[in-house]
């Protein structure tokens, strides 16, 4: 599908960053987290590290002479207490129909999705990332809260997690507006617990833009893809 959509593979590329919460920032964030709501010190650090990993992926692709990185996969790996690595891998490719930018375009769309995008006359623009870290404001984990209940909704937790998701989508919307994207597609939301009483919500999507020069070689999707 990628070949049929005009993306010629050049090289496997990756971008990663290992990170840990600094003592000073961790203490300040912990104090803020006691009251509940977003812990901005943590959110800012997580957003910064994730974008660094993406930049390194783009730099490696540019060094290969590619103008696109497609089929990006993102993983977050834990190393001991408080240390993590964010790893991004993708296929550096060349598509001569893409608009020219000072950095390769990036996308986590599957080959089939990329093919359909080209059929509609759109190209990927950039992989967008948004992270929010929220505290539920009490000294026990979310799992412990729910395991101690027999039934019913925990309204406070529902509202906080909903707000965290909305905040992540807000990050993506602002970045898409800055780069003048027509839309953001394939948006995914991930949530997991970090430490006691805190959750991280991560939103990932692909910003796209209209490009009439982008097209597929065949009119119907390849049978191999189906």
Coordinates of C-alpha atoms in Angstrom, one line a residue:
X1 CA 0.0 0.0 0.0
X2 CA 2.8 2.4 0.8
X3 CA 4.5 1.7 -2.5
X4 CA 1.3 2.1 -4.4
X5 CA 0.6 5.4 -2.6
X6 CA 4.0 6.7 -3.9
X7 CA 6.2 6.2 -0.7
X8 CA 9.5 4.5 -1.6
X9 CA 11.1 3.0 1.5
X10 CA 14.7 4.0 2.1
X11 CA 15.7 3.0 5.6
X12 CA 14.4 1.9 9.0
X13 CA 14.7 4.8 11.4
X14 CA 14.1 5.4 15.1
X15 CA 14.1 8.1 17.7
X16 CA 14.3 7.6 21.4
X17 CA 14.8 9.3 24.7
X18 CA 15.3 8.0 28.2
X19 CA 14.1 10.2 31.0
X20 CA 13.5 10.4 34.7
X21 CA 11.7 12.9 36.9
X22 CA 14.2 15.2 38.6
X23 CA 14.1 15.6 42.3
X24 CA 13.3 19.3 42.4
X25 CA 10.6 19.0 39.8
X26 CA 9.3 15.8 41.3
X27 CA 8.9 17.3 44.7
X28 CA 7.1 20.4 43.4
X29 CA 4.9 18.3 41.2
X30 CA 4.1 16.0 44.1
X31 CA 3.0 19.0 46.3
X32 CA 0.8 20.4 43.5
X33 CA -0.6 16.9 43.0
X34 CA -1.9 16.7 46.5
X35 CA -4.7 19.1 45.6
X36 CA -5.8 17.1 42.5
X37 CA -6.0 18.2 38.9
X38 CA -3.3 18.7 36.3
X39 CA 0.3 18.6 37.6
X40 CA 1.8 21.0 35.0
X41 CA 5.5 20.3 35.9
X42 CA 5.0 16.7 34.9
X43 CA 2.9 17.5 31.9
X44 CA 5.5 19.9 30.6
X45 CA 8.4 17.5 31.0
X46 CA 6.5 14.6 29.4
X47 CA 5.5 16.8 26.4
X48 CA 9.1 17.9 26.0
X49 CA 10.6 14.4 26.0
X50 CA 8.1 13.0 23.6
X51 CA 8.7 15.8 21.1
X52 CA 12.5 15.2 21.4
X53 CA 12.1 11.6 20.4
X54 CA 10.1 12.7 17.4
X55 CA 12.7 15.2 16.4
X56 CA 15.4 12.6 16.6
X57 CA 13.4 10.3 14.3
X58 CA 13.0 13.1 11.8
X59 CA 16.7 13.9 11.9
X60 CA 17.6 10.3 11.2
X61 CA 15.2 10.2 8.3
X62 CA 16.6 13.5 6.9
X63 CA 20.1 12.0 7.1
X64 CA 18.9 9.1 4.8
X65 CA 17.7 11.6 2.2
X66 CA 14.0 10.8 3.0
X67 CA 11.2 13.4 3.1
X68 CA 8.7 11.2 5.0
X69 CA 8.5 8.7 7.8
X70 CA 5.5 6.5 7.7
X71 CA 4.0 3.7 9.8
X72 CA 5.5 5.1 13.0
X73 CA 5.1 2.9 16.1
X74 CA 5.5 4.4 19.6
X75 CA 6.4 2.5 22.7
X76 CA 7.0 3.6 26.3
X77 CA 9.3 1.2 28.2
X78 CA 9.9 1.3 32.0
X79 CA 13.4 0.9 33.5
X80 CA 13.3 0.5 37.3
X81 CA 11.7 3.1 39.5
X82 CA 10.9 6.4 37.9
X83 CA 12.9 5.9 34.6
X84 CA 11.3 5.4 31.2
X85 CA 12.3 5.3 27.6
X86 CA 10.1 6.5 24.7
X87 CA 10.9 4.7 21.5
X88 CA 9.6 5.6 18.0
X89 CA 10.3 3.5 15.0
X90 CA 9.2 4.0 11.4
X91 CA 10.1 3.7 7.7
X92 CA 12.0 6.6 6.1
X93 CA 10.6 7.0 2.6
X94 CA 10.6 9.3 -0.4
X95 CA 7.5 10.6 -2.1
X96 CA 8.2 13.2 -4.8
X97 CA 4.6 14.5 -4.8
X98 CA 4.8 15.8 -1.2
X99 CA 5.0 19.5 -0.4
X100 CA 8.5 20.6 0.5
X101 CA 9.2 21.3 4.2
X102 CA 12.3 21.8 6.3
X103 CA 11.7 18.5 8.0
X104 CA 10.3 15.1 6.9
X105 CA 6.6 14.6 7.2
X106 CA 5.6 12.0 9.8
X107 CA 2.6 9.7 10.2
X108 CA 1.6 6.7 12.2
X109 CA -1.2 5.7 9.8
X110 CA -1.2 2.1 8.6
X111 CA -0.3 1.3 5.0
X112 CA -4.0 0.9 4.1
X113 CA -4.9 4.2 5.8
X114 CA -2.0 6.0 4.0
X115 CA -3.3 4.5 0.7
X116 CA -6.8 5.8 1.3
X117 CA -5.5 9.2 2.3
X118 CA -3.6 9.4 -1.1
X119 CA -6.8 8.3 -2.9
X120 CA -8.6 11.3 -1.3
X121 CA -5.9 13.7 -2.4
X122 CA -4.4 14.3 1.1
X123 CA -0.9 13.9 2.5
X124 CA 0.3 13.5 6.1
X125 CA 1.9 16.5 7.6
X126 CA 3.1 15.7 11.1
X127 CA 2.6 13.2 13.9
X128 CA 1.1 15.2 16.8
X129 CA 1.6 14.4 20.4
X130 CA -0.1 15.7 23.5
X131 CA 0.4 14.6 27.1
X132 CA -1.3 15.6 30.4
X133 CA -0.5 14.3 33.9
X134 CA -3.3 14.5 36.4
X135 CA -3.5 13.7 40.1
X136 CA -6.6 12.5 41.8
X137 CA -5.4 14.2 44.9
X138 CA -5.3 11.3 47.4
X139 CA -2.5 9.0 48.6
X140 CA -3.5 5.8 46.9
X141 CA -3.6 4.4 43.4
X142 CA -6.6 4.4 41.1
X143 CA -6.7 0.6 41.2
X144 CA -7.0 0.7 44.9
X145 CA -9.9 3.1 44.8
X146 CA -11.9 0.9 42.5
X147 CA -11.0 -2.3 44.1
X148 CA -12.4 -1.0 47.4
X149 CA -15.8 -0.2 45.9
X150 CA -18.6 -2.6 45.3
X151 CA -20.4 -0.7 42.6
X152 CA -21.2 2.7 41.2
X153 CA -19.3 5.5 39.4
X154 CA -16.5 7.5 41.1
X155 CA -17.5 10.9 39.8
X156 CA -14.4 12.8 40.9
X157 CA -12.1 10.3 39.0
X158 CA -14.4 10.3 36.0
X159 CA -14.3 14.1 35.7
X160 CA -10.5 14.3 36.2
X161 CA -9.7 11.7 33.5
X162 CA -12.2 13.3 31.1
X163 CA -10.5 16.7 31.7
X164 CA -7.1 15.1 31.1
X165 CA -8.2 13.7 27.8
X166 CA -9.7 17.0 26.7
X167 CA -6.5 18.7 27.7
X168 CA -4.4 16.3 25.5
X169 CA -6.7 16.9 22.5
X170 CA -6.3 20.6 23.1
X171 CA -2.5 20.2 22.8
X172 CA -3.0 18.5 19.4
X173 CA -5.5 21.0 18.2
X174 CA -3.2 23.9 18.9
X175 CA -0.3 22.3 17.2
X176 CA -2.4 21.4 14.2
X177 CA -3.6 25.0 14.0
X178 CA 0.0 26.3 14.1
X179 CA 1.1 24.2 11.2
X180 CA -2.0 25.0 9.2
X181 CA -3.3 21.4 8.9
X182 CA -6.7 20.7 7.4
X183 CA -7.5 18.0 9.8
X184 CA -6.1 15.5 12.4
X185 CA -7.0 11.9 11.8
X186 CA -6.3 8.5 13.4
X187 CA -6.3 10.0 16.9
X188 CA -5.7 7.6 19.7
X189 CA -5.8 8.1 23.4
X190 CA -3.8 6.1 25.9
X191 CA -3.9 6.3 29.7
X192 CA -1.9 4.6 32.4
X193 CA -1.0 5.1 36.1
X194 CA 2.3 6.6 37.1
X195 CA 3.1 6.2 40.7
X196 CA 0.5 6.6 43.4
X197 CA -2.6 8.6 42.6
X198 CA -1.4 10.0 39.2
X199 CA -2.3 9.2 35.6
X200 CA -0.7 10.1 32.3
X201 CA -2.9 10.6 29.3
X202 CA -1.3 10.6 25.9
X203 CA -3.0 11.6 22.6
X204 CA -1.4 10.7 19.2
X205 CA -2.8 11.7 15.8
X206 CA -1.7 12.6 12.3
X207 CA -2.2 16.1 10.9
X208 CA -3.0 16.0 7.2
X209 CA -3.2 18.6 4.4
X210 CA -4.8 18.7 1.0
X211 CA -2.3 17.9 -1.9
X212 CA -3.8 17.3 -5.4
X213 CA -0.5 15.9 -6.6
X214 CA -0.7 12.9 -4.3
X215 CA -2.3 9.9 -5.8
X216 CA -2.2 6.1 -5.9
X217 CA -0.9 4.1 -8.8
X218 CA -4.0 1.8 -8.9
X219 CA -7.7 2.8 -8.5
X220 CA -8.6 0.1 -6.1
X221 CA -6.8 -1.2 -3.0
X222 CA -4.3 -4.0 -3.6
X223 CA -5.8 -7.5 -2.9
X224 CA -2.7 -8.3 -0.8
X225 CA -3.8 -5.6 1.7
X226 CA -7.3 -7.0 2.0

